[in-house]
PDB file of C-alpha atoms in Angstrom:
ATOM      1  CA  MET A   1     -70.956 -63.703   3.028  1.00 57.00           C
ATOM      2  CA  SER A   2     -68.190 -65.108   5.388  1.00 65.00           C
ATOM      3  CA  LEU A   3     -64.685 -63.223   5.708  1.00 63.00           C
ATOM      4  CA  ARG A   4     -62.736 -65.762   3.701  1.00 67.00           C
ATOM      5  CA  ASN A   5     -65.400 -65.654   1.012  1.00 66.00           C
ATOM      6  CA  TYR A   6     -65.137 -61.579   0.719  1.00 61.00           C
ATOM      7  CA  LEU A   7     -61.416 -61.989   0.752  1.00 62.00           C
ATOM      8  CA  ILE A   8     -61.575 -64.050  -2.515  1.00 69.00           C
ATOM      9  CA  SER A   9     -64.347 -62.195  -3.991  1.00 73.00           C
ATOM     10  CA  ARG A  10     -64.309 -60.234  -7.125  1.00 75.00           C
ATOM     11  CA  VAL A  11     -65.439 -57.053  -5.629  1.00 75.00           C
ATOM     12  CA  PHE A  12     -62.523 -57.336  -2.884  1.00 69.00           C
ATOM     13  CA  LEU A  13     -60.032 -58.070  -5.477  1.00 76.00           C
ATOM     14  CA  LEU A  14     -61.101 -54.987  -7.640  1.00 82.00           C
ATOM     15  CA  GLN A  15     -60.806 -52.829  -4.706  1.00 82.00           C
ATOM     16  CA  VAL A  16     -57.299 -54.102  -3.941  1.00 79.00           C
ATOM     17  CA  PHE A  17     -56.426 -53.585  -7.781  1.00 82.00           C
ATOM     18  CA  LEU A  18     -57.727 -50.152  -7.667  1.00 86.00           C
ATOM     19  CA  ALA A  19     -55.895 -49.119  -4.719  1.00 86.00           C
ATOM     20  CA  ALA A  20     -52.642 -50.425  -6.005  1.00 87.00           C
ATOM     21  CA  LEU A  21     -53.326 -48.756  -9.205  1.00 88.00           C
ATOM     22  CA  ILE A  22     -53.785 -45.218  -7.303  1.00 90.00           C
ATOM     23  CA  ILE A  23     -50.978 -45.626  -5.319  1.00 90.00           C
ATOM     24  CA  ALA A  24     -48.639 -46.448  -8.439  1.00 88.00           C
ATOM     25  CA  VAL A  25     -50.147 -43.373 -10.187  1.00 88.00           C
ATOM     26  CA  LEU A  26     -49.633 -41.236  -6.935  1.00 88.00           C
ATOM     27  CA  GLY A  27     -46.040 -42.325  -6.566  1.00 85.00           C
ATOM     28  CA  TYR A  28     -45.039 -41.723 -10.344  1.00 82.00           C
ATOM     29  CA  LEU A  29     -46.646 -38.105  -9.992  1.00 84.00           C
ATOM     30  CA  PHE A  30     -44.717 -37.513  -7.034  1.00 80.00           C
ATOM     31  CA  MET A  31     -41.671 -38.719  -8.469  1.00 78.00           C
ATOM     32  CA  HIS A  32     -42.316 -36.844 -11.749  1.00 71.00           C
ATOM     33  CA  TRP A  33     -42.727 -33.648  -9.682  1.00 74.00           C
ATOM     34  CA  LEU A  34     -39.684 -34.194  -7.460  1.00 68.00           C
ATOM     35  CA  THR A  35     -37.542 -34.336 -10.775  1.00 63.00           C
ATOM     36  CA  PHE A  36     -38.794 -31.151 -12.006  1.00 60.00           C
ATOM     37  CA  THR A  37     -38.350 -29.157  -8.691  1.00 61.00           C
ATOM     38  CA  THR A  38     -35.061 -30.032  -8.280  1.00 56.00           C
ATOM     39  CA  ASN A  39     -34.060 -29.948 -12.106  1.00 54.00           C
ATOM     40  CA  HIS A  40     -32.576 -33.529 -11.703  1.00 54.00           C
ATOM     41  CA  GLY A  41     -30.484 -34.323 -14.972  1.00 55.00           C
ATOM     42  CA  ASN A  42     -30.217 -30.800 -15.963  1.00 73.00           C
ATOM     43  CA  GLU A  43     -27.042 -29.597 -14.359  1.00 86.00           C
ATOM     44  CA  ILE A  44     -25.159 -26.776 -15.574  1.00 92.00           C
ATOM     45  CA  VAL A  45     -21.474 -26.581 -15.449  1.00 94.00           C
ATOM     46  CA  VAL A  46     -19.920 -23.378 -13.993  1.00 95.00           C
ATOM     47  CA  PRO A  47     -17.888 -21.608 -16.185  1.00 95.00           C
ATOM     48  CA  ASN A  48     -14.475 -20.020 -15.784  1.00 97.00           C
ATOM     49  CA  LEU A  49     -15.027 -16.456 -14.562  1.00 96.00           C
ATOM     50  CA  SER A  50     -11.107 -15.560 -13.883  1.00 96.00           C
ATOM     51  CA  LYS A  51      -9.973 -12.160 -14.924  1.00 95.00           C
ATOM     52  CA  LEU A  52     -13.412 -11.100 -16.484  1.00 96.00           C
ATOM     53  CA  THR A  53     -15.129  -7.948 -15.541  1.00 94.00           C
ATOM     54  CA  GLU A  54     -18.303  -7.827 -13.511  1.00 93.00           C
ATOM     55  CA  GLU A  55     -20.313  -6.729 -16.626  1.00 93.00           C
ATOM     56  CA  GLN A  56     -18.920  -9.842 -18.406  1.00 95.00           C
ATOM     57  CA  VAL A  57     -19.728 -12.040 -15.663  1.00 95.00           C
ATOM     58  CA  GLU A  58     -23.353 -11.017 -15.519  1.00 94.00           C
ATOM     59  CA  GLU A  59     -23.440 -11.476 -19.135  1.00 94.00           C
ATOM     60  CA  LYS A  60     -21.965 -14.839 -19.121  1.00 94.00           C
ATOM     61  CA  LEU A  61     -24.139 -16.167 -16.391  1.00 95.00           C
ATOM     62  CA  ASP A  62     -27.216 -14.797 -17.509  1.00 92.00           C
ATOM     63  CA  GLY A  63     -26.880 -16.983 -20.779  1.00 90.00           C
ATOM     64  CA  LEU A  64     -26.534 -19.820 -18.424  1.00 92.00           C
ATOM     65  CA  ASP A  65     -29.543 -19.084 -16.013  1.00 91.00           C
ATOM     66  CA  LEU A  66     -27.058 -18.483 -13.239  1.00 94.00           C
ATOM     67  CA  SER A  67     -26.449 -15.155 -11.125  1.00 94.00           C
ATOM     68  CA  TYR A  68     -23.740 -13.894  -8.996  1.00 95.00           C
ATOM     69  CA  ILE A  69     -23.052 -12.359  -5.623  1.00 94.00           C
ATOM     70  CA  LEU A  70     -20.033  -9.632  -5.321  1.00 93.00           C
ATOM     71  CA  LEU A  71     -18.671 -10.759  -1.914  1.00 91.00           C
ATOM     72  CA  ASP A  72     -15.298  -8.335  -1.726  1.00 87.00           C
ATOM     73  CA  SER A  73     -12.714  -6.962  -3.329  1.00 85.00           C
ATOM     74  CA  LEU A  74      -9.148  -8.221  -2.534  1.00 86.00           C
ATOM     75  CA  ASP A  75      -5.577  -6.693  -2.518  1.00 83.00           C
ATOM     76  CA  TYR A  76      -4.305  -5.686  -5.540  1.00 85.00           C
ATOM     77  CA  ARG A  77      -2.618  -8.494  -7.801  1.00 87.00           C
ATOM     78  CA  SER A  78      -0.668  -7.403 -10.480  1.00 85.00           C
ATOM     79  CA  ASP A  79      -1.141 -10.447 -12.776  1.00 91.00           C
ATOM     80  CA  TYR A  80      -5.001  -9.573 -12.715  1.00 93.00           C
ATOM     81  CA  PRO A  81      -6.593  -6.689 -14.608  1.00 93.00           C
ATOM     82  CA  LYS A  82      -8.019  -4.090 -12.358  1.00 91.00           C
ATOM     83  CA  TYR A  83     -11.714  -4.990 -11.329  1.00 92.00           C
ATOM     84  CA  SER A  84     -11.453  -8.618 -12.624  1.00 95.00           C
ATOM     85  CA  VAL A  85     -12.332 -11.800 -11.010  1.00 96.00           C
ATOM     86  CA  VAL A  86      -9.907 -13.047  -8.712  1.00 96.00           C
ATOM     87  CA  GLN A  87     -11.863 -15.799  -6.856  1.00 96.00           C
ATOM     88  CA  GLN A  88     -15.228 -17.573  -7.452  1.00 96.00           C
ATOM     89  CA  ASP A  89     -17.350 -20.074  -5.558  1.00 96.00           C
ATOM     90  CA  PRO A  90     -18.362 -22.663  -6.811  1.00 95.00           C
ATOM     91  CA  LEU A  91     -15.000 -23.413  -8.941  1.00 96.00           C
ATOM     92  CA  PRO A  92     -14.893 -23.556 -12.688  1.00 95.00           C
ATOM     93  CA  GLY A  93     -16.200 -26.846 -13.778  1.00 93.00           C
ATOM     94  CA  ALA A  94     -18.527 -27.489 -10.864  1.00 94.00           C
ATOM     95  CA  LYS A  95     -22.012 -28.756 -11.825  1.00 93.00           C
ATOM     96  CA  VAL A  96     -24.830 -26.729 -10.469  1.00 93.00           C
ATOM     97  CA  LYS A  97     -28.522 -26.447 -10.617  1.00 90.00           C
ATOM     98  CA  GLU A  98     -30.457 -23.634 -12.613  1.00 87.00           C
ATOM     99  CA  GLY A  99     -30.666 -20.262 -10.813  1.00 89.00           C
ATOM    100  CA  ARG A 100     -27.616 -21.022  -8.572  1.00 92.00           C
ATOM    101  CA  LYS A 101     -25.702 -18.101  -7.403  1.00 94.00           C
ATOM    102  CA  VAL A 102     -21.941 -17.706  -7.972  1.00 96.00           C
ATOM    103  CA  TYR A 103     -20.036 -16.037  -5.381  1.00 97.00           C
ATOM    104  CA  ILE A 104     -17.048 -13.857  -6.519  1.00 96.00           C
ATOM    105  CA  LYS A 105     -14.291 -11.659  -5.253  1.00 95.00           C
ATOM    106  CA  ILE A 106     -12.541  -8.916  -7.660  1.00 94.00           C
ATOM    107  CA  ASN A 107      -9.222  -7.325  -7.919  1.00 93.00           C
ATOM    108  CA  SER A 108      -8.901  -3.951  -6.356  1.00 88.00           C
ATOM    109  CA  SER A 109      -7.602  -0.942  -8.671  1.00 83.00           C
ATOM    110  CA  GLY A 110      -4.227  -0.727  -7.128  1.00 81.00           C
ATOM    111  CA  PHE A 111      -1.701  -1.466  -4.325  1.00 81.00           C
ATOM    112  CA  SER A 112      -2.641  -0.088  -1.164  1.00 83.00           C
ATOM    113  CA  SER A 113      -0.109   1.640   1.165  1.00 86.00           C
ATOM    114  CA  VAL A 114       1.671   0.270   4.488  1.00 90.00           C
ATOM    115  CA  LYS A 115       4.080   1.459   7.155  1.00 93.00           C
ATOM    116  CA  ILE A 116       7.472   0.435   7.026  1.00 94.00           C
ATOM    117  CA  PRO A 117       7.877  -1.233  10.113  1.00 95.00           C
ATOM    118  CA  ASP A 118      11.240  -0.638  12.646  1.00 96.00           C
ATOM    119  CA  LEU A 119      13.571  -3.223  11.432  1.00 95.00           C
ATOM    120  CA  ILE A 120      16.630  -1.308  12.654  1.00 96.00           C
ATOM    121  CA  GLU A 121      18.808  -3.474  14.688  1.00 94.00           C
ATOM    122  CA  LYS A 122      16.541  -6.500  14.026  1.00 95.00           C
ATOM    123  CA  THR A 123      18.389  -9.838  12.595  1.00 96.00           C
ATOM    124  CA  TYR A 124      18.058 -10.473   8.733  1.00 96.00           C
ATOM    125  CA  ARG A 125      15.941 -13.683   9.897  1.00 95.00           C
ATOM    126  CA  GLU A 126      13.594 -11.468  11.825  1.00 95.00           C
ATOM    127  CA  ALA A 127      13.347  -8.632   8.983  1.00 96.00           C
ATOM    128  CA  VAL A 128      12.351 -10.488   5.918  1.00 95.00           C
ATOM    129  CA  PRO A 129       9.060 -12.530   7.726  1.00 95.00           C
ATOM    130  CA  THR A 130       8.005  -8.980   9.065  1.00 95.00           C
ATOM    131  CA  LEU A 131       8.152  -7.705   5.382  1.00 95.00           C
ATOM    132  CA  LYS A 132       6.330 -10.466   4.049  1.00 93.00           C
ATOM    133  CA  ALA A 133       3.749 -10.270   6.418  1.00 93.00           C
ATOM    134  CA  LEU A 134       2.923  -6.616   5.284  1.00 92.00           C
ATOM    135  CA  GLY A 135       2.776  -7.618   1.574  1.00 89.00           C
ATOM    136  CA  LEU A 136       6.277  -6.002   0.893  1.00 92.00           C
ATOM    137  CA  GLU A 137       9.302  -7.904  -0.656  1.00 93.00           C
ATOM    138  CA  GLU A 138      12.697  -8.142   0.050  1.00 95.00           C
ATOM    139  CA  GLY A 139      14.951  -6.311  -2.069  1.00 95.00           C
ATOM    140  CA  THR A 140      18.876  -5.916  -2.424  1.00 95.00           C
ATOM    141  CA  ILE A 141      21.230  -7.265   0.454  1.00 96.00           C
ATOM    142  CA  THR A 142      24.192  -4.869   1.126  1.00 96.00           C
ATOM    143  CA  TYR A 143      26.719  -5.604   3.683  1.00 96.00           C
ATOM    144  CA  ILE A 144      28.967  -3.009   5.362  1.00 94.00           C
ATOM    145  CA  PRO A 145      31.545  -3.443   8.281  1.00 93.00           C
ATOM    146  CA  ASN A 146      29.793  -3.615  11.427  1.00 93.00           C
ATOM    147  CA  LEU A 147      30.210  -6.146  14.404  1.00 91.00           C
ATOM    148  CA  GLY A 148      26.579  -7.077  14.325  1.00 91.00           C
ATOM    149  CA  ARG A 149      26.412  -9.856  11.719  1.00 93.00           C
ATOM    150  CA  ASP A 150      23.369  -9.944   9.504  1.00 94.00           C
ATOM    151  CA  MET A 151      21.837  -6.986  11.961  1.00 95.00           C
ATOM    152  CA  VAL A 152      19.687  -4.306  10.147  1.00 96.00           C
ATOM    153  CA  LEU A 153      21.549  -0.724   9.965  1.00 96.00           C
ATOM    154  CA  ASP A 154      19.445   0.793   7.334  1.00 96.00           C
ATOM    155  CA  MET A 155      16.654   0.231   4.979  1.00 96.00           C
ATOM    156  CA  ARG A 156      16.285   1.931   1.524  1.00 96.00           C
ATOM    157  CA  TYR A 157      13.558   2.119  -1.047  1.00 94.00           C
ATOM    158  CA  LYS A 158      14.663   2.977  -4.462  1.00 90.00           C
ATOM    159  CA  GLY A 159      17.992   4.251  -3.505  1.00 91.00           C
ATOM    160  CA  ARG A 160      17.012   6.261  -0.770  1.00 92.00           C
ATOM    161  CA  SER A 161      17.051   5.660   3.047  1.00 94.00           C
ATOM    162  CA  ILE A 162      13.604   5.179   4.660  1.00 94.00           C
ATOM    163  CA  ARG A 163      12.597   5.272   8.435  1.00 94.00           C
ATOM    164  CA  PRO A 164      10.031   3.335  10.235  1.00 94.00           C
ATOM    165  CA  GLY A 165       6.484   4.763   9.934  1.00 93.00           C
ATOM    166  CA  ASP A 166       7.217   5.892   6.139  1.00 94.00           C
ATOM    167  CA  ARG A 167       4.756   4.503   3.598  1.00 91.00           C
ATOM    168  CA  VAL A 168       5.186   2.495   0.546  1.00 91.00           C
ATOM    169  CA  LEU A 169       2.833   0.820  -1.642  1.00 86.00           C
ATOM    170  CA  LYS A 170       2.428  -3.176  -1.040  1.00 86.00           C
ATOM    171  CA  SER A 171       4.671  -5.254  -3.078  1.00 86.00           C
ATOM    172  CA  SER A 172       7.386  -2.826  -2.995  1.00 91.00           C
ATOM    173  CA  LYS A 173      10.986  -4.142  -2.618  1.00 94.00           C
ATOM    174  CA  ILE A 174      12.688  -2.859   0.401  1.00 96.00           C
ATOM    175  CA  ASP A 175      16.554  -2.990   0.436  1.00 97.00           C
ATOM    176  CA  LEU A 176      18.291  -3.899   3.564  1.00 97.00           C
ATOM    177  CA  VAL A 177      21.872  -2.819   4.899  1.00 97.00           C
ATOM    178  CA  LEU A 178      23.185  -5.466   6.868  1.00 96.00           C
ATOM    179  CA  GLY A 179      26.294  -5.769   9.151  1.00 95.00           C
ATOM    180  CA  ASP A 180      29.036  -8.174   8.107  1.00 93.00           C
ATOM    181  CA  GLY A 181      29.972  -8.820  11.447  1.00 90.00           C
ATOM    182  CA  LYS A 182      33.537  -7.278  11.236  1.00 87.00           C
ATOM    183  CA  ALA A 183      34.807  -3.992  12.655  1.00 70.00           C
ATOM    184  CA  SER A 184      36.890  -1.360  10.827  1.00 58.00           C
ATOM    185  CA  TYR A 185      39.070   0.772  12.952  1.00 49.00           C
ATOM    186  CA  GLU A 186      41.041   3.485  11.957  1.00 45.00           C
ATOM    187  CA  GLU A 187      43.937   4.766  13.943  1.00 39.00           C
ATOM    188  CA  ASP A 188      44.859   8.617  13.641  1.00 41.00           C
ATOM    189  CA  ILE A 189      48.836   8.910  13.629  1.00 41.00           C
ATOM    190  CA  ARG A 190      50.258  12.226  14.589  1.00 43.00           C
ATOM    191  CA  THR A 191      53.504  11.895  12.442  1.00 42.00           C
ATOM    192  CA  ASP A 192      54.344  15.416  13.990  1.00 46.00           C
ATOM    193  CA  SER A 193      54.685  13.960  17.504  1.00 46.00           C
ATOM    194  CA  VAL A 194      57.123  11.163  16.540  1.00 47.00           C
ATOM    195  CA  PRO A 195      60.572  12.436  15.766  1.00 50.00           C
ATOM    196  CA  GLU A 196      61.884  11.756  12.694  1.00 47.00           C
ATOM    197  CA  SER A 197      65.330  11.170  13.622  1.00 45.00           C
ATOM    198  CA  ILE A 198      67.541  11.351  16.779  1.00 44.00           C
ATOM    199  CA  ASP A 199      68.686  14.956  16.074  1.00 50.00           C
ATOM    200  CA  GLU A 200      64.932  16.160  16.699  1.00 48.00           C
ATOM    201  CA  MET A 201      65.097  14.734  20.341  1.00 48.00           C
ATOM    202  CA  PRO A 202      65.357  17.267  22.852  1.00 52.00           C
ATOM    203  CA  ASN A 203      68.667  17.650  24.861  1.00 53.00           C
ATOM    204  CA  GLU A 204      68.374  16.835  28.433  1.00 48.00           C
ATOM    205  CA  GLN A 205      70.421  19.206  30.603  1.00 44.00           C
TER     206      GLN A 205
END
């Protein structure tokens, strides 16, 4: 049989059909397997875990076939309950696959303490950023007579003077006493050295 006759023979066409059918079946099975292993079309919406305790997080994620990993605790934030979730990744509303891990960071149990920086004779513009960098807040500003305008002359906490190196809790308000740029001079006048009348002046011989 010639090659031309073989290519148009029923045997060859049947073999081509069977080969194409096998390829199609294998392709279908592969796509079905790929869809199954990647959970295609079976996405889970990540819930909002904000302000939940670790036990509540575990219970909520277990019901969605998700898990969590605790990364760290953050500095205490008064607007969140102690030991509650402050940050999460992925964010609420994100769509993930079954078994995905959600990374969380929780609130610490309270404010940590920091050392008071040396702000004496620093300007107001220098003092405030330094306080904020340490997690402290600007309190009441008071001015007293002094040539150093807006220069820090004293630091106070809850009405008492504090010194550099003293420790206070983060988020504490530090009151600053500043110079007003003016000087206050008091002259002691010795009135007993000034004659009240001409009669009291010594007589010259």
